[in-house]
mmCIF file of C-alpha atoms in Angstrom:
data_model
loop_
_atom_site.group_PDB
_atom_site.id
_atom_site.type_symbol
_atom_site.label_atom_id
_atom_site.label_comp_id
_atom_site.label_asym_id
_atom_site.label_seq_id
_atom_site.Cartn_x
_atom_site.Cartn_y
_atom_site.Cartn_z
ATOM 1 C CA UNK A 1 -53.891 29.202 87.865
ATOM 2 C CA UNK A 2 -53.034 32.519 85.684
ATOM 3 C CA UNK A 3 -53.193 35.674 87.518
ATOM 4 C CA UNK A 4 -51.888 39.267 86.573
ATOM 5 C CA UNK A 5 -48.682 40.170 87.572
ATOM 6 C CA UNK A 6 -49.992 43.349 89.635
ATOM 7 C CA UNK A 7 -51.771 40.782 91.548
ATOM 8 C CA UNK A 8 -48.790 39.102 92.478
ATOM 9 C CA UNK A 9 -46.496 42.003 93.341
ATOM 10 C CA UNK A 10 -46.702 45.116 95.988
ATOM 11 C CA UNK A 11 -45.677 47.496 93.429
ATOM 12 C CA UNK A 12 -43.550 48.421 90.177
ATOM 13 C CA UNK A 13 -40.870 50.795 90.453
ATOM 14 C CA UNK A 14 -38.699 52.628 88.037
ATOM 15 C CA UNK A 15 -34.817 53.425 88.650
ATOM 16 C CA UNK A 16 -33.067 56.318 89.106
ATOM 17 C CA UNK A 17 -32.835 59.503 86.369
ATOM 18 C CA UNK A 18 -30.327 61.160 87.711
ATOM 19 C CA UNK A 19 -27.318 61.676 85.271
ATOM 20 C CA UNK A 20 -23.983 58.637 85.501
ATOM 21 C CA UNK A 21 -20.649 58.929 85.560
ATOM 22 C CA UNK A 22 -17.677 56.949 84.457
ATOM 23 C CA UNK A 23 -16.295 56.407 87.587
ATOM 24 C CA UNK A 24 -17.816 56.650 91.362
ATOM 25 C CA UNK A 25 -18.503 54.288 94.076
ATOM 26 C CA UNK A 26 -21.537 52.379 93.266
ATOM 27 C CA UNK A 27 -22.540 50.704 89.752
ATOM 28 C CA UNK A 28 -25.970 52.021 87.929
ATOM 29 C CA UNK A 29 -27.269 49.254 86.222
ATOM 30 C CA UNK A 30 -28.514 49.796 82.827
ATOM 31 C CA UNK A 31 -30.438 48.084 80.240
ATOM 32 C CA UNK A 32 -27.030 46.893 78.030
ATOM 33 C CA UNK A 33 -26.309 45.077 81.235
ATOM 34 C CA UNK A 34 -29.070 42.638 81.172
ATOM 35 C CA UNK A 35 -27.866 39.320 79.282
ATOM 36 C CA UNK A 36 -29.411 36.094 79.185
ATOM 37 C CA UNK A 37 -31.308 36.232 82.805
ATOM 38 C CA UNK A 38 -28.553 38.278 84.587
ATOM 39 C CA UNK A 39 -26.324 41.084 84.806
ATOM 40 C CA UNK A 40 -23.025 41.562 82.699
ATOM 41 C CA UNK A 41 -20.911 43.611 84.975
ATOM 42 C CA UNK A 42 -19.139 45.011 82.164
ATOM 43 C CA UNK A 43 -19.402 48.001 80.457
ATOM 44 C CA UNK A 44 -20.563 50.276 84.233
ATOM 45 C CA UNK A 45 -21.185 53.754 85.061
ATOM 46 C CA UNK A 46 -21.316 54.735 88.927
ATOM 47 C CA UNK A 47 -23.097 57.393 91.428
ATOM 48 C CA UNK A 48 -21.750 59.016 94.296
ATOM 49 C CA UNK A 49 -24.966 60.375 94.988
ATOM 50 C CA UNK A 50 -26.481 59.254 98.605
ATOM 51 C CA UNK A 51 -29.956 60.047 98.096
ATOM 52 C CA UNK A 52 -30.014 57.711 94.659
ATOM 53 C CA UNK A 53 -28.386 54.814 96.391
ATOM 54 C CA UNK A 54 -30.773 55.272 99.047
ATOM 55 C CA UNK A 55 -33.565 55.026 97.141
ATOM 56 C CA UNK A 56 -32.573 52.791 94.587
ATOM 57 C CA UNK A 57 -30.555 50.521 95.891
ATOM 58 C CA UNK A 58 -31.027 46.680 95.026
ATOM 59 C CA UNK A 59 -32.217 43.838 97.144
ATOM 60 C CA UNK A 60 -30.583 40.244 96.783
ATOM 61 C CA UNK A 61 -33.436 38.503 94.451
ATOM 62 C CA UNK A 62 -34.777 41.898 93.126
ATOM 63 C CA UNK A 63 -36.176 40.956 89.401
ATOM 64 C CA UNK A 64 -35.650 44.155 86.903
ATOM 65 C CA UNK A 65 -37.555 44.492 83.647
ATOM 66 C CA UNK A 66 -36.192 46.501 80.822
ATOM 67 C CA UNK A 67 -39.136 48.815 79.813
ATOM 68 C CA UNK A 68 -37.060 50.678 77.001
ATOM 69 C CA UNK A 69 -35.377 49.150 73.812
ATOM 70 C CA UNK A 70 -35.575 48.585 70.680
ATOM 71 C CA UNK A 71 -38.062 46.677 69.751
ATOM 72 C CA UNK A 72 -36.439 43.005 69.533
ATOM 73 C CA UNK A 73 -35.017 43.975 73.133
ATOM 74 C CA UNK A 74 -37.919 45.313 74.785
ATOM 75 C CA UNK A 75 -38.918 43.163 78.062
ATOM 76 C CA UNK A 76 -35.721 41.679 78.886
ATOM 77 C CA UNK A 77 -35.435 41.006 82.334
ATOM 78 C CA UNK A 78 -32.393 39.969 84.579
ATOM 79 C CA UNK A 79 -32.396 38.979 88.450
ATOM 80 C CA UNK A 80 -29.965 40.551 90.840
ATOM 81 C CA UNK A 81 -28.220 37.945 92.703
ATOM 82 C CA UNK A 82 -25.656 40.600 95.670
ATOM 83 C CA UNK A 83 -22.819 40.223 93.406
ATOM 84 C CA UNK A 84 -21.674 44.109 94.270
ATOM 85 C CA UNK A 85 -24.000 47.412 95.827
ATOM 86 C CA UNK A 86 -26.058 48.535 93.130
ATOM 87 C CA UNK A 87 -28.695 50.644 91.630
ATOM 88 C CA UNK A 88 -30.739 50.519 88.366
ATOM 89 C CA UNK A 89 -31.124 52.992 86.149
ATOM 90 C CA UNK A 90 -34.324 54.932 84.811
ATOM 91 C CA UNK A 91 -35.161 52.480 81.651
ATOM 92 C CA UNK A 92 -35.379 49.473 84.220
ATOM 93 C CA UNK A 93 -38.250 48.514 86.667
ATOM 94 C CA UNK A 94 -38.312 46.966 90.105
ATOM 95 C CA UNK A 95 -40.940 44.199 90.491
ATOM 96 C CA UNK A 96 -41.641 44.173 94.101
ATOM 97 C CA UNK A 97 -43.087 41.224 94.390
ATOM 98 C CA UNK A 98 -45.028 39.221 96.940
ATOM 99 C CA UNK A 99 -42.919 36.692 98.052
ATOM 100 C CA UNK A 100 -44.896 34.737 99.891
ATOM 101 C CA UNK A 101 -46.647 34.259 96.252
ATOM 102 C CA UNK A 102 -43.864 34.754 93.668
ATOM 103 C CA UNK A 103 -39.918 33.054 93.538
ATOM 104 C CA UNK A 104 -37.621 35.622 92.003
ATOM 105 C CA UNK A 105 -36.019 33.026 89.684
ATOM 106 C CA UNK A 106 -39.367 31.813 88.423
ATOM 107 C CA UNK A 107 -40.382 35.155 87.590
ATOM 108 C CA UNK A 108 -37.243 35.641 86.049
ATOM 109 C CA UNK A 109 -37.386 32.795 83.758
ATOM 110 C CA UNK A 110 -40.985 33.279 83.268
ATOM 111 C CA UNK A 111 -40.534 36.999 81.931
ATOM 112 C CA UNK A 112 -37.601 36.006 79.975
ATOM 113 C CA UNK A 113 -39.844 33.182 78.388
ATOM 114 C CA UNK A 114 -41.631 33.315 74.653
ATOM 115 C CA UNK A 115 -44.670 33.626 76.282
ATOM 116 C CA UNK A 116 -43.969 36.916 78.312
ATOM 117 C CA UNK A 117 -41.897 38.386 74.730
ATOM 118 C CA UNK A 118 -45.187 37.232 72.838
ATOM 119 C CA UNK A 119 -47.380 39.185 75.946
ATOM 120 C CA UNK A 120 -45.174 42.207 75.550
ATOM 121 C CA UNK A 121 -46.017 42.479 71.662
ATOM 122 C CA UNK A 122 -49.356 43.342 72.206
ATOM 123 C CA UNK A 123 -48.722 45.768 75.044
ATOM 124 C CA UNK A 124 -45.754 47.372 73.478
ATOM 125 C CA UNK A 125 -45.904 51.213 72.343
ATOM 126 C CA UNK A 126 -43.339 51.564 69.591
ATOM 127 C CA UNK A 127 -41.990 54.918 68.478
ATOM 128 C CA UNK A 128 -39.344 55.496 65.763
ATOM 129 C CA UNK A 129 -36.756 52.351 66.350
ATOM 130 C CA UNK A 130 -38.172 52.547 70.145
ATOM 131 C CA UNK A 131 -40.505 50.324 72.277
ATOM 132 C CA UNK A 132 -41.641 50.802 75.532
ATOM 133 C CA UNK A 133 -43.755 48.603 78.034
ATOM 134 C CA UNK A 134 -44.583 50.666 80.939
ATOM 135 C CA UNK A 135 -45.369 49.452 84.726
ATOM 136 C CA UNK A 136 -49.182 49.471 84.218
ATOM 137 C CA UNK A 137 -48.842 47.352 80.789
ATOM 138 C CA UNK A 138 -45.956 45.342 82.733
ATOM 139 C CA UNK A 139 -48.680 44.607 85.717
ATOM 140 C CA UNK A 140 -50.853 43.257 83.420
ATOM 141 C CA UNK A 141 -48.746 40.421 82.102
ATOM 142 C CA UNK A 142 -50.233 37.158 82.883
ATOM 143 C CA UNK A 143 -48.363 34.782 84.442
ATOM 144 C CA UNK A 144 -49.212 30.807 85.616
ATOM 145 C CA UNK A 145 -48.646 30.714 89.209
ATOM 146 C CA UNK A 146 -48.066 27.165 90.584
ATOM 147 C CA UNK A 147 -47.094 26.435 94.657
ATOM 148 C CA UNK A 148 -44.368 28.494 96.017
ATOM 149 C CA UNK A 149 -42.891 24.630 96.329
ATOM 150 C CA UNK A 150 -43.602 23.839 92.731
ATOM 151 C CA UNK A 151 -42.306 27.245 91.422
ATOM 152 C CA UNK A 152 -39.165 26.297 93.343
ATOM 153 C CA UNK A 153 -38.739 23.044 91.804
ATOM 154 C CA UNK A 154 -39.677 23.938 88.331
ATOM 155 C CA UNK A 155 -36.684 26.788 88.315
ATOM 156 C CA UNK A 156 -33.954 23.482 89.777
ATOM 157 C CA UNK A 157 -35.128 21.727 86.368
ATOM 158 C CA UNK A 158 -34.687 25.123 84.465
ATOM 159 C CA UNK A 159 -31.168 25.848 86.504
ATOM 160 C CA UNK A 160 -29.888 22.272 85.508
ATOM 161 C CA UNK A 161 -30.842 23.007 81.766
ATOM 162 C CA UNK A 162 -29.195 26.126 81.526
ATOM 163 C CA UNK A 163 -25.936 24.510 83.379
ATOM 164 C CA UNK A 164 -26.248 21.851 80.845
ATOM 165 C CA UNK A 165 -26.683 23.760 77.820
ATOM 166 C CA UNK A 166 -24.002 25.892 79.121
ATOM 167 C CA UNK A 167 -21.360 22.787 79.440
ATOM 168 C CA UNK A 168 -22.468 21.576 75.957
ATOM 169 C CA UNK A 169 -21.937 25.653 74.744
ATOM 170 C CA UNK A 170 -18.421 25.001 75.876
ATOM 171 C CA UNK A 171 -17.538 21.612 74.491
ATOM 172 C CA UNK A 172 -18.650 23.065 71.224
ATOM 173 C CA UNK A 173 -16.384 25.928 71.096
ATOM 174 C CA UNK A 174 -13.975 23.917 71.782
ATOM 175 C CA UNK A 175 -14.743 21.070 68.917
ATOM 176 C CA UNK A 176 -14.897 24.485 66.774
ATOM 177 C CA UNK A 177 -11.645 25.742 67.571
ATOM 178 C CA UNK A 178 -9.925 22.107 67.230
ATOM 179 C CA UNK A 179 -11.432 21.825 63.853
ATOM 180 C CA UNK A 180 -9.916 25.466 63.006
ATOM 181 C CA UNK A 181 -7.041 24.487 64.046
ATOM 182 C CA UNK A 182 -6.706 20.809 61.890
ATOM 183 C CA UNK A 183 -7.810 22.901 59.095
ATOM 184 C CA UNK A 184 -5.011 24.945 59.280
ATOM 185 C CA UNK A 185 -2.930 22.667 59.844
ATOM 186 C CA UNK A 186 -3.751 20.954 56.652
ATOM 187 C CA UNK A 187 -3.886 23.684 54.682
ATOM 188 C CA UNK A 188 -0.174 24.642 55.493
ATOM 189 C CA UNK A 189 1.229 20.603 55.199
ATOM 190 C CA UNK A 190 -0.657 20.941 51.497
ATOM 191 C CA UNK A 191 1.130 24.182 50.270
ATOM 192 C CA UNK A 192 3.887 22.836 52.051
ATOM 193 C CA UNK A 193 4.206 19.868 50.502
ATOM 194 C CA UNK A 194 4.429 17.946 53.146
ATOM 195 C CA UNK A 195 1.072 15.494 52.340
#
């Protein structure tokens, strides 16, 4: 069955506003930190501020969407998984979902699909080399919603794709780098005379 995502969650929420630093206790999680699904840790500013991490801070499984972006990058979303304390910043939003209804990494994967991207095109509110899906237009997103059981074992298929993919990424790079290498090799036993 599709329903809306406001159906399936208590509430959006968008991070904090209050201004970063470069160095501080606890990370602020922006939107150049979502790649792929997840958070790149690299590249952090940090609060001190008590009140912000208070009221911002993130729950293991909490699903952020990237409301702000250029265009292309609009709708990215990346699932927080307790690797360190942190908040999200003001261009993000907290799906508070129902979990009774909703698996974070489905959601996750689901939002990061083509079909969420292709959603978000016709929601989108695009400004000069801006977009912007806000939490009403994100509530609205359609989404299929199997079992809480079948949501589960569609995102173990997913999770042993990506760990494939990823193993094949790397035996790849390495084939590349091999072939670099014999090509150099070549090239210098040619000029050298040595073939």
């Amino acid at each position: 069955k599709w329903k809306t995502l406001g159906e399936l969650c208590e509430d959006v929420e968008y991070g904090s506003s209050a201004k970063s630093k470069a160095e501080g206790g606890v990370p602020v999680l922006r939107m150049g930190n979502i790649q792929d699904g997840r958070f790149d840790w690299g590249k952090l500013v940090y609060t001190d501020d008590k009140a912000e991490i208070k009221k911002y801070l993130l729950k293991h499984n909490d699903v952020l969407f990237n409301r702000t972006n250029s265009p292309e990058l609009v709708g990215k979303t990346a699932i927080y998984k307790s690797e360190i304390p942190a908040i999200f910043a003001g261009y993000l939003i907290r799906i508070n979902r129902k979990e009774d209804l909703l698996d974070a990494d489905y959601l996750n994967y689901f939002l990061n699909s083509q079909i969420a991207f292709d959603y978000g095109k016709t929601v989108v509110i695009s400004s000069v080399n801006q977009a912007n899906i806000n939490g009403t237009k994100l509530k609205s997103y359609p989404i299929p919603v199997p079992t809480l059981s079948d949501q589960k074992a569609i995102v173990a298929v997913l999770n042993d794709l990506s760990d494939e993919t990823q193993r094949l990424e790397s035996i790849y790079q390495k084939k590349l780098v091999a072939l670099d290498d014999l090509k150099k090799s070549l090239l210098h036993q040619a000029f050298s005379g040595c073939l």
